[in-house]
XYZ file of C-alpha atoms in Angstrom:
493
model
C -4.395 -1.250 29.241
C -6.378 1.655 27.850
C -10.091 0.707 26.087
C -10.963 4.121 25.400
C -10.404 5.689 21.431
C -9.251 9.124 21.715
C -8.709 11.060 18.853
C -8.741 14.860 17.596
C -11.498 16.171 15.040
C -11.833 20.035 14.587
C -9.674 21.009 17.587
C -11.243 18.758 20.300
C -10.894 15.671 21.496
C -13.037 12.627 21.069
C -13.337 9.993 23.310
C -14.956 6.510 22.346
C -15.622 3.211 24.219
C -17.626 0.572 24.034
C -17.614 0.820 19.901
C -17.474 -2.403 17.431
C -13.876 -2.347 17.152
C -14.020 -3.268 13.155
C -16.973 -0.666 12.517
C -15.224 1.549 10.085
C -14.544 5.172 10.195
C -16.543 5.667 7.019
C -19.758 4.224 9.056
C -18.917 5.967 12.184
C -18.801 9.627 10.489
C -22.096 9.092 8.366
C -24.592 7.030 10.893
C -23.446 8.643 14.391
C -21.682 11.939 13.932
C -24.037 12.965 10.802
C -21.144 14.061 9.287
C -22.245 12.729 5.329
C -19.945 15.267 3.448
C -17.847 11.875 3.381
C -19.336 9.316 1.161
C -20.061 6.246 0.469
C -18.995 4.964 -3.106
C -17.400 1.271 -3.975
C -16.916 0.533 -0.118
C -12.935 -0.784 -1.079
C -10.835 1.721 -1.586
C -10.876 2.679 -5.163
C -13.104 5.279 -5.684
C -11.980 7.742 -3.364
C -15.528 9.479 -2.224
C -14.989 8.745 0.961
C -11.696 10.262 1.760
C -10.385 11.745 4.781
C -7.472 13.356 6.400
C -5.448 11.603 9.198
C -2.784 13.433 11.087
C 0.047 12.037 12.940
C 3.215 13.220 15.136
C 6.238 13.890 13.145
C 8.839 15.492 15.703
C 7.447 19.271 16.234
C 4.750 19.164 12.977
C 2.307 16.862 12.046
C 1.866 14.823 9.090
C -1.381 15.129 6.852
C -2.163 11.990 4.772
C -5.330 11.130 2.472
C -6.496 7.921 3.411
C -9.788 5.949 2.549
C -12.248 5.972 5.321
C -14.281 2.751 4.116
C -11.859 1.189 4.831
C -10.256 2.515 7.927
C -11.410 0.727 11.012
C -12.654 3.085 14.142
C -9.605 2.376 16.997
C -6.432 3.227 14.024
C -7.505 7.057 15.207
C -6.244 6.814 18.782
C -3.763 9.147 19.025
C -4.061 10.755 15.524
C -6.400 13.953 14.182
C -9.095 13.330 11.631
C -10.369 16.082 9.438
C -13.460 15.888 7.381
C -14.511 17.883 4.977
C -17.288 19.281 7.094
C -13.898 20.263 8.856
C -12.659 23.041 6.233
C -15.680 24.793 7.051
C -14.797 28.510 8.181
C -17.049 29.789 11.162
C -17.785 32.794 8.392
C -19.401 30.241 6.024
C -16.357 31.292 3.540
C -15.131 28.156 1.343
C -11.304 26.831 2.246
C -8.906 28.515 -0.768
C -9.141 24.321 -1.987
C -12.785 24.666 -1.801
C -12.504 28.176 -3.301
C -9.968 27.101 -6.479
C -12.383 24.302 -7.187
C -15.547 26.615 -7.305
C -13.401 29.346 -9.186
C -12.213 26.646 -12.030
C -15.592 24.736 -12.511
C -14.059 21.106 -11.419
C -17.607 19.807 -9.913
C -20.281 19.261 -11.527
C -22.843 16.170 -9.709
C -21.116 16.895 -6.775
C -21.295 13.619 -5.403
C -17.057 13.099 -5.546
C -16.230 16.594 -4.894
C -15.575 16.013 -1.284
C -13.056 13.222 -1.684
C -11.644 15.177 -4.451
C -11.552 18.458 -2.409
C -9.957 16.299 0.962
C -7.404 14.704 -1.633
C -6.340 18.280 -2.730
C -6.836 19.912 1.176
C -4.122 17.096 2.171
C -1.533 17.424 -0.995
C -2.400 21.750 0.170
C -1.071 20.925 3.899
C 1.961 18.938 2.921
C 2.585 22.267 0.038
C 2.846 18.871 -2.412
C 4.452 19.707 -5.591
C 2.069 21.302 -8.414
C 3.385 19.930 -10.962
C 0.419 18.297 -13.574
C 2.285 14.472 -12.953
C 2.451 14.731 -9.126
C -1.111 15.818 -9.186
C -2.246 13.773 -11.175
C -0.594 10.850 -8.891
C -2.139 13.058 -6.171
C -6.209 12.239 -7.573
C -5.561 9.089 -8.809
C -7.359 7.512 -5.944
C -10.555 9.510 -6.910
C -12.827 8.591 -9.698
C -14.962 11.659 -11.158
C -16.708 10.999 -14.108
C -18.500 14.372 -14.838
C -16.194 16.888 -14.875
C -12.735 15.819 -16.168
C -9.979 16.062 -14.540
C -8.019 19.338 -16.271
C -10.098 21.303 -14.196
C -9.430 20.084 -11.136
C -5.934 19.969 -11.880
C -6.211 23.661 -12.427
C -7.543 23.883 -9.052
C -4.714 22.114 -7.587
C -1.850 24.411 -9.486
C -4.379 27.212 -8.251
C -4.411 26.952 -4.747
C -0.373 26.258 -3.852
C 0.480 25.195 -0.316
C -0.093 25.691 3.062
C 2.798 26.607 5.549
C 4.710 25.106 8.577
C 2.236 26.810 10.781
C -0.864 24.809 9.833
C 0.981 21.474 10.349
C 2.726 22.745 13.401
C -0.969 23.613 14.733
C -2.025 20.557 16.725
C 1.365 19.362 17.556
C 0.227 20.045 21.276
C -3.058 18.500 21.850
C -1.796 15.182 19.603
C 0.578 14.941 22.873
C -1.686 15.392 25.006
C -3.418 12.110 23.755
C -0.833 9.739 22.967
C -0.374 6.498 24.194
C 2.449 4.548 25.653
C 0.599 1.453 26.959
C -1.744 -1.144 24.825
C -4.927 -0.523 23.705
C -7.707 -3.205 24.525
C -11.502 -2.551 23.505
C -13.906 -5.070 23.882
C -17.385 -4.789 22.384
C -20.869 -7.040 21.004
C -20.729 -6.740 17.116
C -23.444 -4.224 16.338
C -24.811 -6.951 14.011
C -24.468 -10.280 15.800
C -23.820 -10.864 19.603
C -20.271 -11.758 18.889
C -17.831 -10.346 21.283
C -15.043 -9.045 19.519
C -11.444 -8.004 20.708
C -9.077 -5.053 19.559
C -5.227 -4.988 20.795
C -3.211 -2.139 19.559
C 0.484 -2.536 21.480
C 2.674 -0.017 21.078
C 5.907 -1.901 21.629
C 7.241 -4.957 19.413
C 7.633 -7.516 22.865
C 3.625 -6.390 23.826
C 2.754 -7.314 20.102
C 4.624 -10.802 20.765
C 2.961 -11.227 23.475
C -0.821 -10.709 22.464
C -0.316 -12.756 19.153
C 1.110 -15.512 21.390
C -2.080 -15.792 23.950
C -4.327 -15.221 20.613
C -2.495 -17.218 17.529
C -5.987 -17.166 16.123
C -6.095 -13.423 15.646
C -6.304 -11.156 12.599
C -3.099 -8.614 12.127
C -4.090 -5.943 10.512
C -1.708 -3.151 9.302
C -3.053 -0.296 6.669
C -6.409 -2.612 6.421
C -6.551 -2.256 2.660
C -7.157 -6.127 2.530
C -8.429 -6.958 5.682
C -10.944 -3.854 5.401
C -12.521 -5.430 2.616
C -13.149 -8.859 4.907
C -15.568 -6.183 6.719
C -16.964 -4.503 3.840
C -17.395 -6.583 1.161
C -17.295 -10.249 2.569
C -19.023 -9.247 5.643
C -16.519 -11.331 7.811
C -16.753 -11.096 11.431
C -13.856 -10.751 13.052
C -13.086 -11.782 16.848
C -10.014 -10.521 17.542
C -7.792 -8.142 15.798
C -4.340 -7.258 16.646
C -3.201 -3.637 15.067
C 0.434 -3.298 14.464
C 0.294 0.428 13.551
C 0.858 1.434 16.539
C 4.541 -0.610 17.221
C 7.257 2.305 16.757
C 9.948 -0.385 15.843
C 7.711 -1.894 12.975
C 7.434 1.227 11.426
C 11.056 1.726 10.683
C 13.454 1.526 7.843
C 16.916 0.602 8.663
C 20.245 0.988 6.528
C 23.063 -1.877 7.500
C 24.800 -0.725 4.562
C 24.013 -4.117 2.469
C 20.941 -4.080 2.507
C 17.300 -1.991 3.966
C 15.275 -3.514 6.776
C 12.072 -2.584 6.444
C 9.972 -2.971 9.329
C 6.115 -4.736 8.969
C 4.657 -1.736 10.107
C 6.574 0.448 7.206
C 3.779 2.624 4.925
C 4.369 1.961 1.237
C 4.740 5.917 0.770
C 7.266 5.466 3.440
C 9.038 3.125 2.146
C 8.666 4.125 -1.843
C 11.227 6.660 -2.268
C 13.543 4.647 -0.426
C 13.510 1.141 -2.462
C 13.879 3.811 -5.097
C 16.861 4.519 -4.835
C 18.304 1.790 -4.993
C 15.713 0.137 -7.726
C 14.106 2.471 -9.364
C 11.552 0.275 -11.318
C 10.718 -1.349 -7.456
C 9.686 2.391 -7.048
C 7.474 2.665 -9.883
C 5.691 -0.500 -8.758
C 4.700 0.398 -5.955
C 3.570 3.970 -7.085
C 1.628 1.606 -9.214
C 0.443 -0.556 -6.587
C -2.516 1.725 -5.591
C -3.445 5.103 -5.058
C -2.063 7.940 -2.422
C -4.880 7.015 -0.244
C -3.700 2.835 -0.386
C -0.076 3.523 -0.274
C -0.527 5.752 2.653
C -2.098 3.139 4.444
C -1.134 -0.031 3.004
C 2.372 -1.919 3.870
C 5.016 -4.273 2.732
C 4.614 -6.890 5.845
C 1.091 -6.884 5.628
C 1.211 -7.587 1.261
C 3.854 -10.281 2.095
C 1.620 -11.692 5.528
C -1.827 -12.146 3.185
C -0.006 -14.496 1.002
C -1.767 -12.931 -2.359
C -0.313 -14.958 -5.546
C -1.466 -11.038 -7.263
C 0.399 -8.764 -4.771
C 2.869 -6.980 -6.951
C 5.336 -6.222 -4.315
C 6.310 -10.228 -3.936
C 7.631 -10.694 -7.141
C 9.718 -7.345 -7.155
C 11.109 -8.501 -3.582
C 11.854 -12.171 -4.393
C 13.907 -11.476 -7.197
C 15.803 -8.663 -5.030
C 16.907 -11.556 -3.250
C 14.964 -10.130 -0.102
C 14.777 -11.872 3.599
C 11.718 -12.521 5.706
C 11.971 -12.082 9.356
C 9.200 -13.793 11.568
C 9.023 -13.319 15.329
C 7.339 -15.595 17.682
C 7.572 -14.580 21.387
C 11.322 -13.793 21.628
C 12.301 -16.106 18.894
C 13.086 -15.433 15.301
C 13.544 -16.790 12.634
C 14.662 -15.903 8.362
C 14.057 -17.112 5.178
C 14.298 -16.508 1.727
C 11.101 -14.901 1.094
C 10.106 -17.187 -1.828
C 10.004 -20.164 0.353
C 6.901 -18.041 3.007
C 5.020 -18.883 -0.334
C 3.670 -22.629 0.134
C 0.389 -22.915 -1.830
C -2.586 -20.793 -2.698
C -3.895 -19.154 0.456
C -0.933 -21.065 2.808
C 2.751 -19.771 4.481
C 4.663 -20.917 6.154
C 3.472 -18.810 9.477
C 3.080 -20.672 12.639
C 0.297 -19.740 15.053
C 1.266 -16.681 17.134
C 3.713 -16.102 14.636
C 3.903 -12.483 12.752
C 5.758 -11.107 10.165
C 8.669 -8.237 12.175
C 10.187 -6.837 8.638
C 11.893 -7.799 5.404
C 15.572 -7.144 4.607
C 16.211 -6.260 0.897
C 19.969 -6.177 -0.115
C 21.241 -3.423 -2.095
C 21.926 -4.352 -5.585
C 26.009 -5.116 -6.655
C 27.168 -2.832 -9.785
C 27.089 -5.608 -11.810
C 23.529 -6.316 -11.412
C 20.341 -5.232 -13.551
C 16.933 -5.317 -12.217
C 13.572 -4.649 -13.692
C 10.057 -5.275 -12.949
C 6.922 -4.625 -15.259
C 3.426 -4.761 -14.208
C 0.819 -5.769 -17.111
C -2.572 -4.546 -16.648
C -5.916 -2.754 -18.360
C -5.431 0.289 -16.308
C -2.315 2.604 -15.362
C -3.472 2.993 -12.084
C -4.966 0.729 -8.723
C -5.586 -2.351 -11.420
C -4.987 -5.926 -10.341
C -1.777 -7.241 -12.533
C -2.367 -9.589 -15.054
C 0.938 -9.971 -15.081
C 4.099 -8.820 -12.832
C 7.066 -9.540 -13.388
C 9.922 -9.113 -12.768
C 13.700 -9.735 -13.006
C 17.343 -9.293 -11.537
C 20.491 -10.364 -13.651
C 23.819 -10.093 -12.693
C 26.389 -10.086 -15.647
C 30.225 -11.194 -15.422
C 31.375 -9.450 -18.810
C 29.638 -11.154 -21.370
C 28.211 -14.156 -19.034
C 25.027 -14.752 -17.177
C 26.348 -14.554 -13.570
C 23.383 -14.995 -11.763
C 19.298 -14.728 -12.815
C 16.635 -14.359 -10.218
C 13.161 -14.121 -12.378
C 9.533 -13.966 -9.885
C 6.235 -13.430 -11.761
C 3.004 -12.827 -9.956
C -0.479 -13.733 -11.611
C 1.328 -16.939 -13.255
C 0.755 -19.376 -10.405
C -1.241 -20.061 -7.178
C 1.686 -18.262 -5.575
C 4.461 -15.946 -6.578
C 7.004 -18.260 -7.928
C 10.459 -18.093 -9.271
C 11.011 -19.354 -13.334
C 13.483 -21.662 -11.832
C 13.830 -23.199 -15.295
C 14.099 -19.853 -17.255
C 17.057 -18.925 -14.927
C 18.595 -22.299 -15.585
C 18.867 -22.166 -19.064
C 20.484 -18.249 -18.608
C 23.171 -18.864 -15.734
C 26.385 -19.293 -17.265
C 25.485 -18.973 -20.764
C 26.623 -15.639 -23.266
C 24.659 -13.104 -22.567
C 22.747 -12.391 -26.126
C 19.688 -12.365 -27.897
C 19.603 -16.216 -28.271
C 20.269 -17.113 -24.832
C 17.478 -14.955 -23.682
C 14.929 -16.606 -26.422
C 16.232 -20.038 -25.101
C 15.229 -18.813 -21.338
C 11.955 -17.827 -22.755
C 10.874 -21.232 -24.611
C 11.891 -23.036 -21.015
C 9.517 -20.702 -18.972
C 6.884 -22.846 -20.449
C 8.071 -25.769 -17.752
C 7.860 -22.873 -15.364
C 4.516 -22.113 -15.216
C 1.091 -23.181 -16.022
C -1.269 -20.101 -16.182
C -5.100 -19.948 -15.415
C -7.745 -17.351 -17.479
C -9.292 -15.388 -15.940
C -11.339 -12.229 -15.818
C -8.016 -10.314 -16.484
C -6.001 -12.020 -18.598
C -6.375 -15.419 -20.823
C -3.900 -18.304 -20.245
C -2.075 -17.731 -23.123
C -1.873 -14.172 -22.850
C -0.235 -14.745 -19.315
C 2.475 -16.950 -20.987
C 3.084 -14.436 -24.000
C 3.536 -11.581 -21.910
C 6.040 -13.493 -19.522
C 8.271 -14.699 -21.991
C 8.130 -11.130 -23.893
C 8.911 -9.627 -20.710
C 12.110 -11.308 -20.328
C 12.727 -9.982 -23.831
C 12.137 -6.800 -22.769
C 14.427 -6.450 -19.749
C 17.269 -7.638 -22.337
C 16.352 -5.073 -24.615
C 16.616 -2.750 -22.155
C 19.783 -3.279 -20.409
C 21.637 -3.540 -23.694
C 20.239 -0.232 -24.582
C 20.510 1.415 -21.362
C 17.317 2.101 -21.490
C 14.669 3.586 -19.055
C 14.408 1.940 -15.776
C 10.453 2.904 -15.306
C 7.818 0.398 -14.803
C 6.165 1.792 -18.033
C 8.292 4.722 -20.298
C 5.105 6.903 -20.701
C 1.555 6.613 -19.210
C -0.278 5.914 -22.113
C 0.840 2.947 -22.669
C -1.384 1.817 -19.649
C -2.248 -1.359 -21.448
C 1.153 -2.738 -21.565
C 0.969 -2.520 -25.230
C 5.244 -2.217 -25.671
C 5.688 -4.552 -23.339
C 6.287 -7.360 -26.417
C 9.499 -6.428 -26.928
């Protein structure tokens, strides 16, 4: 086993040992490398001032993505580049063309969350992103200014264009040079407590069953974009953490021709576009989900593994009709992914146990899915209320109805009753208002900081509403038509 970190910043290599393995990157550039270009705002993700590039192998390039550095423990760099912003600096003192478009349009003013800003644009510049104002706009979305405005800085962005092949073909020989093919094992004393922590990062699916077998205590952590926060904002210790980022055959998406099987390991961007096309309102949840920064990181397997009763992927998947695969040494076993869900805060994961991927069948032609996600903000906000719906109509009849809402209960949970009193009945106006009156056996909704009780219920049954309207009108199969209507205001039929 390897213990040393090895990773590329500005062209060389960096070695590490000995480091707290859940130290994050964020900490590690600012208090050893005095690199504070990167900052240090909300500490989870949302804010976006402390954003950073990570590169990554793909064939004969390499892949640029934003990610949040907060939250990004130290050991995810083996094998991967980091750039900074201290990392666009030209040995001439000139400013990167990014740095240069921002300067030229005016889009800084305090300063203080330029350099996320400027890192988010430097990585949508190496990929030559589109420049078009909505993919842009999805492009900052991760990164809160609140001096400028953000027409400015989406002039910069149109400004500046794209880089070429050459720039992402530019490392492809030193990343080899540092790659992997055995498990990575650091052991180090929590800079904070005399705790000796553990860090396994296997790079093949059987070493991954292994470890979680001789440590069924362990903490999996995928893109970190909940576990991070354990560090950050809970200050959780944590003894021994088991990366699955590393497993090739996690991070895979396969096509049987019924359905996808998306590995654990899969990145939401990765697997976006994808679910897409196939349901196209699955894909504008999960755009929704988070910024560029979270989806980059964050995954599937490890929303499905925390068990959240809020994660907005859950509902979509459950009324998909999707599969959960667990793995425990060379066993495996399925379920209907509803049934993981056992209370608040427990599934039905056995120690050692892990989640290997999810299989979601492709939808029949006689099927109509939706999902909505309720909320005060477009973007990275907490639902109030997802949910979301498949119905599968036999001429005029109710076929089938698989409804899932998240936010309504300790867990997300299917309106067993709602899809009762649809199945088999016309498909109309009146049916659908009968379904809605018998959610109310379904579900007993808390208040809460985001939504009251009765809100919760109102928005559900109008929801249901909504899809019907919808499908009888052929109408748009987005998450929300138009981004103004952040609030969710149409969403009452």
């Amino acid at each position: 086993m390897s213990n040393v970190i090895r990773f590329l910043l500005d062209g060389e290599v960096v070695e590490l040992a000995g480091v707290d393995p859940t130290d994050t990157v964020l900490n590690h550039l600012r208090y050893r490398m005095a690199r504070t270009g990167t900052k240090e705002g909300c500490a989870e993700g949302d804010c976006g001032a402390c954003t950073v590039i990570v590169g990554e192998l793909d064939g004969d390039s390499v892949r640029y993505q934003a990610v949040n550095a907060c939250i990004l423990f130290l050991p995810v760099l083996d094998g991967k580049e980091l750039l900074t912003v201290e990392s666009l600096r030209k040995p001439d003192g000139s400013l990167h063309p990014v740095q240069q478009a921002m300067v030229d349009t005016h889009g800084s003013q305090c300063g203080f969350c330029t350099p996320g800003i400027v890192m988010s644009l430097y990585a949508h510049w190496l990929m030559s992103g589109p420049t078009d104002t909505a993919s842009i706009e999805d492009a900052l979305a991760g990164n809160l200014c609140r001096c400028t405005g953000y027409g400015p800085i989406i002039e910069a962005a149109q400004k500046v264009g794209g880089a070429d092949d050459a720039v992402r073909r530019a490392q492809v020989a030193a990343l080899r040079s540092i790659q992997r093919t055995e498990t990575l094992k650091m052991q180090a004393k929590s800079r904070l407590t005399s705790l000796e922590k553990q860090y396994f990062a296997p790079v093949t699916v059987d070493a991954l069953a292994d470890i979680a077998a001789a440590y069924p205590d362990a903490t999996f952590l995928a893109g970190g974009t909940d576990v991070g926060l354990w560090v950050t904002k809970q200050h959780r210790e944590l003894e021994t953490v088991i990366y699955i980022g590393d497993v090739a055959d996690l991070k895979v998406i396969d096509d049987t021709g019924e359905a996808l099987e998306i590995g654990a390991g899969v990145s939401y961007t990765d697997e976006m576009d994808t679910l897409a096309q196939y349901y196209p309102d699955m894909g504008e949840l999960i755009r929704r989900i988070g910024s560029v920064q979270i989806r980059n990181s964050g995954t599937i397997g490890g929303n499905i593994a925390n068990g959240s009763p809020i994660g907005d992927s859950m509902p979509a998947l459950i009324a998909a009709g999707a599969t959960l695969v667990l793995r425990k040494g060379a066993d495996q076993r399925m379920m209907p992914l509803e049934d993981y869900f056992i209370d608040y805060g427990k599934q039905d994961l056995l120690p050692g146990e892990f989640v290997e991927k999810v299989i979601v069948p492709k939808p029949a032609t006689n099927q109509h899915f939706r999902a909505y996600k309720l909320s005060k903000r477009f973007d990275q906000d907490i639902s109030a209320v997802c949910g979301c719906f498949r119905l599968t109509l036999d001429g005029g009849t109710v076929a089938d109805a698989r409804i899932c809402y998240g936010g309504m209960a300790a867990t997300p949970k299917r309106a067993t009753a709602a899809e009762a009193a649809l199945v088999g009945k016309p498909w109309s106006e009146a049916t659908v208002r009968a379904a809605m009156q018998a959610m109310e056996a379904d579900y007993t909704p808390l208040t809460d900081m985001r939504a009251s009780a009765d809100y919760r219920m109102a928005s559900a049954k109008n929801l249901l509403l909504k899809a019907y309207a919808e499908i009888e009108a052929k109408g748009p199969t987005r998450v929300l038509e138009h981004r103004e209507t952040a609030c969710g205001e149409r969403a009452h039929g």
